[in-house]
mmCIF file of C-alpha atoms and ligand atoms in Angstrom:
data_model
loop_
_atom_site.group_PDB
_atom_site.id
_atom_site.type_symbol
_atom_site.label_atom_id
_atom_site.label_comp_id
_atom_site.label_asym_id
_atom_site.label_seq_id
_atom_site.Cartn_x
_atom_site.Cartn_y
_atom_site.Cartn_z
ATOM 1 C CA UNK A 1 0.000 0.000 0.000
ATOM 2 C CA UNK A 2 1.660 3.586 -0.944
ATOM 3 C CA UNK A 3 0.910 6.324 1.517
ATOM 4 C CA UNK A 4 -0.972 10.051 0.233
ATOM 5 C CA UNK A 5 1.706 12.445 -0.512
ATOM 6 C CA UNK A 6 1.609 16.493 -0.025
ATOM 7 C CA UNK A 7 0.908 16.745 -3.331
ATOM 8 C CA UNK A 8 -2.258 14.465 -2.825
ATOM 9 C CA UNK A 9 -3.076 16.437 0.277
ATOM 10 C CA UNK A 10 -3.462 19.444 -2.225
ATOM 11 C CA UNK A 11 -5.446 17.592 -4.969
ATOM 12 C CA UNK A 12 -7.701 17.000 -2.543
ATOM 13 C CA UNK A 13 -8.775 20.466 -1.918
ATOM 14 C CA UNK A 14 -8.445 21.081 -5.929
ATOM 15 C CA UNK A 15 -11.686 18.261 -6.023
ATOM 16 C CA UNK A 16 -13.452 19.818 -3.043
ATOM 17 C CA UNK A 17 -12.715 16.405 -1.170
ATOM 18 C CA UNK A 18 -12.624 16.440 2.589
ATOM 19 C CA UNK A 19 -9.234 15.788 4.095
ATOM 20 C CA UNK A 20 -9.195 13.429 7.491
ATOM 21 C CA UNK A 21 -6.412 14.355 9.837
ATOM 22 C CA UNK A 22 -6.533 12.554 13.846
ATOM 23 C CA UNK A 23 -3.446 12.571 16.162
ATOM 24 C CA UNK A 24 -2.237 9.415 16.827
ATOM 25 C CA UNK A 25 0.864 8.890 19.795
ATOM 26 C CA UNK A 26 1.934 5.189 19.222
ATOM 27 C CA UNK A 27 1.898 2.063 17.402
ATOM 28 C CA UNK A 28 -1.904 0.783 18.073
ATOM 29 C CA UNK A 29 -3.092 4.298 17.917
ATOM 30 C CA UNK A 30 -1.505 4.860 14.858
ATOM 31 C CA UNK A 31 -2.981 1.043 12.969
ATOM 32 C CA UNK A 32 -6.474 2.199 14.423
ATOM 33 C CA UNK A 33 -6.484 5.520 12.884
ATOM 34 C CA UNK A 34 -4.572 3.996 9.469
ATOM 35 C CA UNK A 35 -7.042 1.298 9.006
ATOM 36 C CA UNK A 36 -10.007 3.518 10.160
ATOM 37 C CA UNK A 37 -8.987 5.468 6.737
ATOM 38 C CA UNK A 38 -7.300 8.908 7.449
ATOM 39 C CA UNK A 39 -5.752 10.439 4.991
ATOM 40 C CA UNK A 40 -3.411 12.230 7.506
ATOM 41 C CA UNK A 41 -1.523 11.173 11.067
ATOM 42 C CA UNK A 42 -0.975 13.971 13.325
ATOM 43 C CA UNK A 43 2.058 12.997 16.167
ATOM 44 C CA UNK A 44 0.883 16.008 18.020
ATOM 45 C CA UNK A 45 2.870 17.602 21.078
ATOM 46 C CA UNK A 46 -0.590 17.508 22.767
ATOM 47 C CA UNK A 47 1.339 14.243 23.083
ATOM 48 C CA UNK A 48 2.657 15.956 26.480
ATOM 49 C CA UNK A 49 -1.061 16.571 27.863
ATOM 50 C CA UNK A 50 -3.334 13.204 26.855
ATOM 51 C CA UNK A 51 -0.268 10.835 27.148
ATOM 52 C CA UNK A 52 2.176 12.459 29.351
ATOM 53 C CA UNK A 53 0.158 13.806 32.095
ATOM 54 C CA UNK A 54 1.784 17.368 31.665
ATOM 55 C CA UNK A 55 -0.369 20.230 31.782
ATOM 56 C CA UNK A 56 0.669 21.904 28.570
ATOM 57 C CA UNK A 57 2.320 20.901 25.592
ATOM 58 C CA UNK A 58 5.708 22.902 26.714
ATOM 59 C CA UNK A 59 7.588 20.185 28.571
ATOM 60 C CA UNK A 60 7.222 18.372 25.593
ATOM 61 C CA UNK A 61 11.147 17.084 23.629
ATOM 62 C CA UNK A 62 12.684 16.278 21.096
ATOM 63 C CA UNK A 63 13.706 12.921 22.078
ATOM 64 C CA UNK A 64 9.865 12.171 23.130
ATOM 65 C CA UNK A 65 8.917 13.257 19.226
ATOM 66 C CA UNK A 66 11.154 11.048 17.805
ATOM 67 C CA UNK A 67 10.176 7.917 20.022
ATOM 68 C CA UNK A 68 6.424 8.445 19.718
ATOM 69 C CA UNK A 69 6.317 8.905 15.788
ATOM 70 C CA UNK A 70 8.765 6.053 15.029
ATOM 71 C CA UNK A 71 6.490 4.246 16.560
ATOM 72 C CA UNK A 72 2.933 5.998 14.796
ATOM 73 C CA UNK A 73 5.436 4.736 11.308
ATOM 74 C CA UNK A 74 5.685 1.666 12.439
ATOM 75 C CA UNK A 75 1.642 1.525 12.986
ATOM 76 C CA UNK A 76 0.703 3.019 9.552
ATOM 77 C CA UNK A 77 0.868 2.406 6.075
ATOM 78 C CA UNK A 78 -1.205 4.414 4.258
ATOM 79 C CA UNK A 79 -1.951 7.911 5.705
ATOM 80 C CA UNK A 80 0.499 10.433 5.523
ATOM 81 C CA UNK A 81 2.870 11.561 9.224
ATOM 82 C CA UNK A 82 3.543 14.375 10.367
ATOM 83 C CA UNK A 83 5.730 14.915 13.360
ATOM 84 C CA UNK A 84 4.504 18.057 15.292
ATOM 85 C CA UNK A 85 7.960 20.277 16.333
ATOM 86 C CA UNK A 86 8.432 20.981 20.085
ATOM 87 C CA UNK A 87 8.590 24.049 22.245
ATOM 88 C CA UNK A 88 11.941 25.636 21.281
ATOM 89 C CA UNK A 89 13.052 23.168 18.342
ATOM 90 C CA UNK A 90 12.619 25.738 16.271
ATOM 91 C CA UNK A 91 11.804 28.928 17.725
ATOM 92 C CA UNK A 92 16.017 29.480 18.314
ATOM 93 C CA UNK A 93 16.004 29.869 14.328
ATOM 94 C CA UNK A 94 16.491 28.648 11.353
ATOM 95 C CA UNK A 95 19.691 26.151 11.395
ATOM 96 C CA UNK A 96 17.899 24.805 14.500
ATOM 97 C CA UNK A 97 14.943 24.208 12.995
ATOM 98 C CA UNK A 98 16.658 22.573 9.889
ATOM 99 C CA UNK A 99 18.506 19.877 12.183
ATOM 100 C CA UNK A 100 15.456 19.498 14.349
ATOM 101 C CA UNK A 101 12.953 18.762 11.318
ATOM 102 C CA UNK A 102 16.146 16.824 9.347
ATOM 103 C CA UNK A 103 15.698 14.409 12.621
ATOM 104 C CA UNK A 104 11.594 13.787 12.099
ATOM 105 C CA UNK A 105 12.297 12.773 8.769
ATOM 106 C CA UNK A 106 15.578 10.521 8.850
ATOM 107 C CA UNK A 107 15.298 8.911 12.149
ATOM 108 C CA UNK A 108 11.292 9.144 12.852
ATOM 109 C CA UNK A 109 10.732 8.267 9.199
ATOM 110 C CA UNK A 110 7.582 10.834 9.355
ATOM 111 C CA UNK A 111 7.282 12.812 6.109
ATOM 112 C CA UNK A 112 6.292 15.816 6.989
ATOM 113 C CA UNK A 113 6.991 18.515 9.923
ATOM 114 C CA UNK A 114 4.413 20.914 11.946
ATOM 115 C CA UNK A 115 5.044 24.136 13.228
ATOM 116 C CA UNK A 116 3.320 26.807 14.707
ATOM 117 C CA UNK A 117 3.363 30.673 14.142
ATOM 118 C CA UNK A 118 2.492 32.297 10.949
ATOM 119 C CA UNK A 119 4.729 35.818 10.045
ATOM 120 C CA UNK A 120 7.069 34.914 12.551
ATOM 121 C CA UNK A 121 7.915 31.590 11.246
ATOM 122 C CA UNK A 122 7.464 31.957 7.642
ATOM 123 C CA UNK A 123 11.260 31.944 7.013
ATOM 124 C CA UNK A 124 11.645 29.076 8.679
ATOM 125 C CA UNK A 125 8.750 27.268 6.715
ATOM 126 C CA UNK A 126 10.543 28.499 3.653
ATOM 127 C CA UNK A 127 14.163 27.315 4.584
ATOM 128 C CA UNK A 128 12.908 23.629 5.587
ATOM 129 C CA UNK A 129 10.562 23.259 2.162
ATOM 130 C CA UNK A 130 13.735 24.690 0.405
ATOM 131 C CA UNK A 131 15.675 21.986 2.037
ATOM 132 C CA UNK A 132 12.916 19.490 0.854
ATOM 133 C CA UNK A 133 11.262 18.865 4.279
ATOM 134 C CA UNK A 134 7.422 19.474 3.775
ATOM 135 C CA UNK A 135 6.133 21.532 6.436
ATOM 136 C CA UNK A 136 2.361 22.121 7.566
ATOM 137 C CA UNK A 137 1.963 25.275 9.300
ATOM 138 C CA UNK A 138 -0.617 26.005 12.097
ATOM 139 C CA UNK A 139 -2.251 29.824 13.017
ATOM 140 C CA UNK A 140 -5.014 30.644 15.354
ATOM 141 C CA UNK A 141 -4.767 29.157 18.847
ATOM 142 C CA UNK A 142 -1.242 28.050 19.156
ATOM 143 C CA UNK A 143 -0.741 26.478 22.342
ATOM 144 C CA UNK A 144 2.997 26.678 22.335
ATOM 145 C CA UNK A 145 2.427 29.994 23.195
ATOM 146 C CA UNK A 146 -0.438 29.694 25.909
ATOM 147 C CA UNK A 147 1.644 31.690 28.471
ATOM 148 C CA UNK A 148 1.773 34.841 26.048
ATOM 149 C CA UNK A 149 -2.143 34.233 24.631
ATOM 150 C CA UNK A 150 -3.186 34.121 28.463
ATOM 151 C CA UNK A 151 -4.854 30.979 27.847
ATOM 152 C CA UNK A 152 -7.154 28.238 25.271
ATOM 153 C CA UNK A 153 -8.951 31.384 24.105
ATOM 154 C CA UNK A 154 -10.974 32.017 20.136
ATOM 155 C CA UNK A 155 -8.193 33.956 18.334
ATOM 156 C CA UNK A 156 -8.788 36.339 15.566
ATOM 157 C CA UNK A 157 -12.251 37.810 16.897
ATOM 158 C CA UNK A 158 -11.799 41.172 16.153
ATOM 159 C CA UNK A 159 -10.771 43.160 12.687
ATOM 160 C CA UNK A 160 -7.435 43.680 13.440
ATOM 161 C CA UNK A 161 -6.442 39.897 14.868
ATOM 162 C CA UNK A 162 -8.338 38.648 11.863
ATOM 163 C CA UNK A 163 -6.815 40.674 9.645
ATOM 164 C CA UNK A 164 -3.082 39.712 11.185
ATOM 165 C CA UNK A 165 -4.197 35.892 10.708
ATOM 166 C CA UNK A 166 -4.867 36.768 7.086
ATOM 167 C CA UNK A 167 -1.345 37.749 7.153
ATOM 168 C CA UNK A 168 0.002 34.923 8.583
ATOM 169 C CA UNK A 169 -1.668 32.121 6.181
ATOM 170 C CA UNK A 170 -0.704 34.421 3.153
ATOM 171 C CA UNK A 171 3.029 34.191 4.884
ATOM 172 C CA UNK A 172 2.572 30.583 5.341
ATOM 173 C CA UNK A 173 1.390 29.941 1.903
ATOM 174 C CA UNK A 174 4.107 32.107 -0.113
ATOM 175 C CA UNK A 175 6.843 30.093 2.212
ATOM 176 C CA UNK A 176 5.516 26.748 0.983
ATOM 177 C CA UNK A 177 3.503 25.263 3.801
ATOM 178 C CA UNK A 178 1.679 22.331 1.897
ATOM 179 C CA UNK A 179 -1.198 23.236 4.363
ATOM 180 C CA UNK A 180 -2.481 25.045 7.818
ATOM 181 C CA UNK A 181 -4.359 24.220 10.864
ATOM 182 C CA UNK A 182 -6.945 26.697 11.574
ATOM 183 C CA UNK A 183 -6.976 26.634 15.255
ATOM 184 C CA UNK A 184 -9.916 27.907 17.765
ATOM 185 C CA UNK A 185 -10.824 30.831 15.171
ATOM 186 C CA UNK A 186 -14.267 31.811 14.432
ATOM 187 C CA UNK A 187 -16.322 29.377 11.657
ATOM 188 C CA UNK A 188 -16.951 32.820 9.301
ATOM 189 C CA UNK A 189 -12.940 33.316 9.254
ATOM 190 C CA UNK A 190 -11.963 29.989 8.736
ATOM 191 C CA UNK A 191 -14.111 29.663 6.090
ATOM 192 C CA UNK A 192 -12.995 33.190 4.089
ATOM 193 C CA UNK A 193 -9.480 31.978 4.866
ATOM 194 C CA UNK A 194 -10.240 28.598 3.435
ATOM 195 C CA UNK A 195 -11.544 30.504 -0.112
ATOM 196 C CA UNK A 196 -8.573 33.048 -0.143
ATOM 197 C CA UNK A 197 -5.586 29.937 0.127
ATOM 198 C CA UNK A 198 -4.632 27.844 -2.490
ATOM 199 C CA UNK A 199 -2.963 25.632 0.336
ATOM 200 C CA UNK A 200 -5.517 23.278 2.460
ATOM 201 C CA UNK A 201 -6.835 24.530 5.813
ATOM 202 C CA UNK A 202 -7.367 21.816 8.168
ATOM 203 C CA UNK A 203 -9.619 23.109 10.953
ATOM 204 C CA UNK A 204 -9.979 22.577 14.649
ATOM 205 C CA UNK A 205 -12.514 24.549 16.114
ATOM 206 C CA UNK A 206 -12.294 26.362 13.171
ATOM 207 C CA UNK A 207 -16.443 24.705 12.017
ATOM 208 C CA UNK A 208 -17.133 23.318 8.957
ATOM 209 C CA UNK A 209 -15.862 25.644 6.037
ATOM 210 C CA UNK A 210 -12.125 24.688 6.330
ATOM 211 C CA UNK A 211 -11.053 22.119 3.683
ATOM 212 C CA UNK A 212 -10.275 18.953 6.328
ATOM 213 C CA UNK A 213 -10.460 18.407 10.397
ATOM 214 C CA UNK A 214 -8.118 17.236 13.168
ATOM 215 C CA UNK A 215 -9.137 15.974 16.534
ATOM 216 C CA UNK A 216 -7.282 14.831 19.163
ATOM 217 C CA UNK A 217 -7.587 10.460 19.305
ATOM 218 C CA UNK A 218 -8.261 10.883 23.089
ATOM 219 C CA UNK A 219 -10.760 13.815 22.861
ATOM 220 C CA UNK A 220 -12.730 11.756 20.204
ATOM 221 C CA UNK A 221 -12.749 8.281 21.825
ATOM 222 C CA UNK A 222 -13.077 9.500 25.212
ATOM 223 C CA UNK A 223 -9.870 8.633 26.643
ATOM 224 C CA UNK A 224 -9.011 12.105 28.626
ATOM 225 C CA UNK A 225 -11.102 13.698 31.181
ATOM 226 C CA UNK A 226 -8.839 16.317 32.524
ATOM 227 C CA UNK A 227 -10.079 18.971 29.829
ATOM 228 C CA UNK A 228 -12.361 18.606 27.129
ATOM 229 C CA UNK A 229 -12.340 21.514 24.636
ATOM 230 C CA UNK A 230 -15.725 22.202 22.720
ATOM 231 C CA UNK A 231 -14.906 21.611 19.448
ATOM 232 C CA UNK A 232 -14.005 17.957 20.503
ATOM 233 C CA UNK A 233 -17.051 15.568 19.747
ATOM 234 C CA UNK A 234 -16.703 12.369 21.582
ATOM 235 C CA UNK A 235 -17.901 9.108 19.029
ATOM 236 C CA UNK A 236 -16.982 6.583 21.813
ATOM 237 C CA UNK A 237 -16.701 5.896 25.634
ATOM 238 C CA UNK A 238 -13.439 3.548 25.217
ATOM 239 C CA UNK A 239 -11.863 5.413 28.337
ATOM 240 C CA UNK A 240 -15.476 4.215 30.356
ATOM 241 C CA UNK A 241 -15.175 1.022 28.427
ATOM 242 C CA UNK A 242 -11.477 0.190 29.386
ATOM 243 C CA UNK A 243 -11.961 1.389 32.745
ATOM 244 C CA UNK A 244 -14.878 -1.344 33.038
ATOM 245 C CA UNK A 245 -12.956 -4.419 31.970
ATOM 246 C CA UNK A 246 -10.303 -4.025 33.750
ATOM 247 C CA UNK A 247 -12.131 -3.253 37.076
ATOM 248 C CA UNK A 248 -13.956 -6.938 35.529
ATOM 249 C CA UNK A 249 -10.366 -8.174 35.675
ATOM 250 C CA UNK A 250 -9.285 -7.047 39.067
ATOM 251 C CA UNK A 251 -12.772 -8.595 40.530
ATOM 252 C CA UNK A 252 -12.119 -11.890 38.870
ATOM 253 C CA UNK A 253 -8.312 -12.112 39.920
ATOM 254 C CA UNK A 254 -9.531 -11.598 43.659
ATOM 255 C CA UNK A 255 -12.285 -13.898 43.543
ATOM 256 C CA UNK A 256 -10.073 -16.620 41.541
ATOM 257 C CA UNK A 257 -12.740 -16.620 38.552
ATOM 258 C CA UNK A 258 -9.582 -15.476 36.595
ATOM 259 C CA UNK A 259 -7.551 -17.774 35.072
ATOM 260 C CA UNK A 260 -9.586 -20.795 34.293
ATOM 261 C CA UNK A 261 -8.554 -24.102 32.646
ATOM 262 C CA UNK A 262 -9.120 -22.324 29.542
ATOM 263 C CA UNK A 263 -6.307 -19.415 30.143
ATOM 264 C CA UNK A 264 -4.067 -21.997 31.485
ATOM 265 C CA UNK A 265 -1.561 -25.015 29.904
ATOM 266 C CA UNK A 266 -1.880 -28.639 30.152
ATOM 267 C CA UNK A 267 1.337 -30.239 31.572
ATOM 268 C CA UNK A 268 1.681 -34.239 30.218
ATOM 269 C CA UNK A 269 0.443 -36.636 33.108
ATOM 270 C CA UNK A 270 3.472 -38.970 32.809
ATOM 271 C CA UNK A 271 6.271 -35.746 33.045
ATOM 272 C CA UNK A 272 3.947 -34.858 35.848
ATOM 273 C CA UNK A 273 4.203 -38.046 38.116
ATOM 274 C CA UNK A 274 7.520 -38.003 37.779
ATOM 275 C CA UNK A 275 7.378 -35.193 39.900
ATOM 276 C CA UNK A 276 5.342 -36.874 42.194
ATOM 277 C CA UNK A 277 7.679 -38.021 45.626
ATOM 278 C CA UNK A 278 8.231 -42.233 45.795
ATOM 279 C CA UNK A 279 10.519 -42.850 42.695
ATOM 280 C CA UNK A 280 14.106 -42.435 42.259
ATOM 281 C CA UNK A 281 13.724 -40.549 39.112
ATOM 282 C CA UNK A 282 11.048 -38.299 41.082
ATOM 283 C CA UNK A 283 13.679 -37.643 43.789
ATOM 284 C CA UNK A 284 16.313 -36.574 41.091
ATOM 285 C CA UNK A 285 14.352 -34.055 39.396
ATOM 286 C CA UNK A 286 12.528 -32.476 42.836
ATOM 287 C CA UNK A 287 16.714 -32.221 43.878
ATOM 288 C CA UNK A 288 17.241 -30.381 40.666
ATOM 289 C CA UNK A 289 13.975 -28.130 41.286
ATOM 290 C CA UNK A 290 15.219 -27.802 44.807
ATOM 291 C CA UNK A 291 11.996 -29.610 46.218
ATOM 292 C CA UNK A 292 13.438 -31.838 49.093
ATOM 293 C CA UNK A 293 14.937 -29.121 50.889
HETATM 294 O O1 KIV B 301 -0.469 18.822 18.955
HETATM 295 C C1 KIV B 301 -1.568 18.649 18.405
HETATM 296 O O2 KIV B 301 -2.240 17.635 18.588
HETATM 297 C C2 KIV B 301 -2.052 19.706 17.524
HETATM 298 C C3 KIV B 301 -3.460 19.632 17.064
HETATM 299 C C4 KIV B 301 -4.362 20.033 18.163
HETATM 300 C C5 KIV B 301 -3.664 20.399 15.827
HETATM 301 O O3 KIV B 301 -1.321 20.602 17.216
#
């Protein structure tokens, strides 16, 4: 099976064809998401929130990138990576940025990058595409940069901020970004954005007018309770499910209903006696099992 390319990414908003994007953090997240049919994989730093237990996607490395989308390869075969870019991989510039994003794609096998910023980190979009690294870009509510936002707030609500993130996808675009998340902006923004790009706009909390959607795998199936945001819309209970069978499990351990004949192995009945005490041989092996003591 050949995985979608950038340049099918983009043929899909030349048809008018909704692009799937879903974050995935490991090997079974990654086959789920794969064989569910997404066109794109998302190894998101919110990595550092629904799998890390941090409260913000800062803490989040390098070296915990790498690990987690090796592994999201490893799980798909068809829909497209991208490795999302830390805090401070590539804020420091440039040359930083180039051997950062030159790690996602030779040791994580991913093949494309994230970053987030628009003006601000157009020459860096344009160095990395120059260098032949595909790079998605990502406006709106960038939660790298919670601490100077004040918070998981709707960006671009008035002229001026709308007007600045109409800046920052034209930057984006004219750097090279095969395509933007639209994060947390209003629907009506997203949407003119959407018309004025020739790049896609993948939306998250961004409504329906964008050209494809990204959710969060544990926001969608239910798997993380500490924060839900509102654009997430749960289409499972797995966390609810999971937490039931193994509580099952536990209860069955303690009550010895778990493991039955049937989760167990057969030893043969001759090997067996020979264990048994009364026979030479019997005495032998219990001294090598260190039995008679
Ligand atoms: O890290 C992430 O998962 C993201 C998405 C929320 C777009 O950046």
């Amino acid at each position: 099976m050949t995985r979608i390319t950038t340049t099918d990414i983009r043929e899909m908003k030349s048809r008018g064809e909704k692009i799937v994007m879903m974050t995935a953090y490991d090997y079974p997240s990654a086959r789920l998401v794969d064989e569910a049919g997404c066109d794109m994989i998302l190894v998101g730093d919110t990595l550092g929130m629904v799998v890390l237990g941090y409260d913000s996607t800062l803490p989040v490395t390098m070296e915990d990138m790498i690990h987690h989308t090796k592994a999201a390869v490893r799980g798909s075969q068809h829909a497209l990576v991208v490795g999302d870019m830390p805090f401070m991989s590539y804020q420091t510039g440039w040359q930083d940025a180039m051997v950062n994003a030159a790690r996602f794609m030779k040791e994580a096998g991913c093949q494309a990058v994230k970053l987030e910023g628009g003006v601000r980190s157009a020459e860096i979009v344009q160095k990395l595409t120059e260098a032949g690294i595909p790079v998605m870009g990502h406006i709106g509510l960038t939660p790298q940069s919670v601490n100077q936002i004040g918070g998981f707030k709707v960006q671009g609500k008035t002229p001026a901020a709308a007007v600045q993130l109409m800046h920052d996808a034209q930057a984006l675009e004219q750097a090279g970004a095969f395509a933007i998340v639209l994060e947390t902006i209003p629907a009506p923004l997203a949407e003119l954005l959407t018309q004025r790009l020739s790049v896609p706009t993948i939306g998250i909390g961004a409504g329906a007018g964008c050209d494809g959607q990204v959710q969060v795998y544990h926001d969608l199936l239910g798997m993380f309770d500490a924060f839900t945001p509102r654009h997430a819309k749960r289409y499972a209970e797995a966390g609810a499910l999971i937490r039931d069978a193994v509580s099952r499990y536990a209860a069955d351990v303690r009550s010895g209903a778990f493991p039955t004949a049937k989760e167990s192995f057969k030893m043969d009945p001759a090997a067996l006696a020979e264990l048994r005490p009364g026979t030479s041989e019997a005495m032998r092996r219990r001294h090598a099992l260190g039995l008679d003591a």
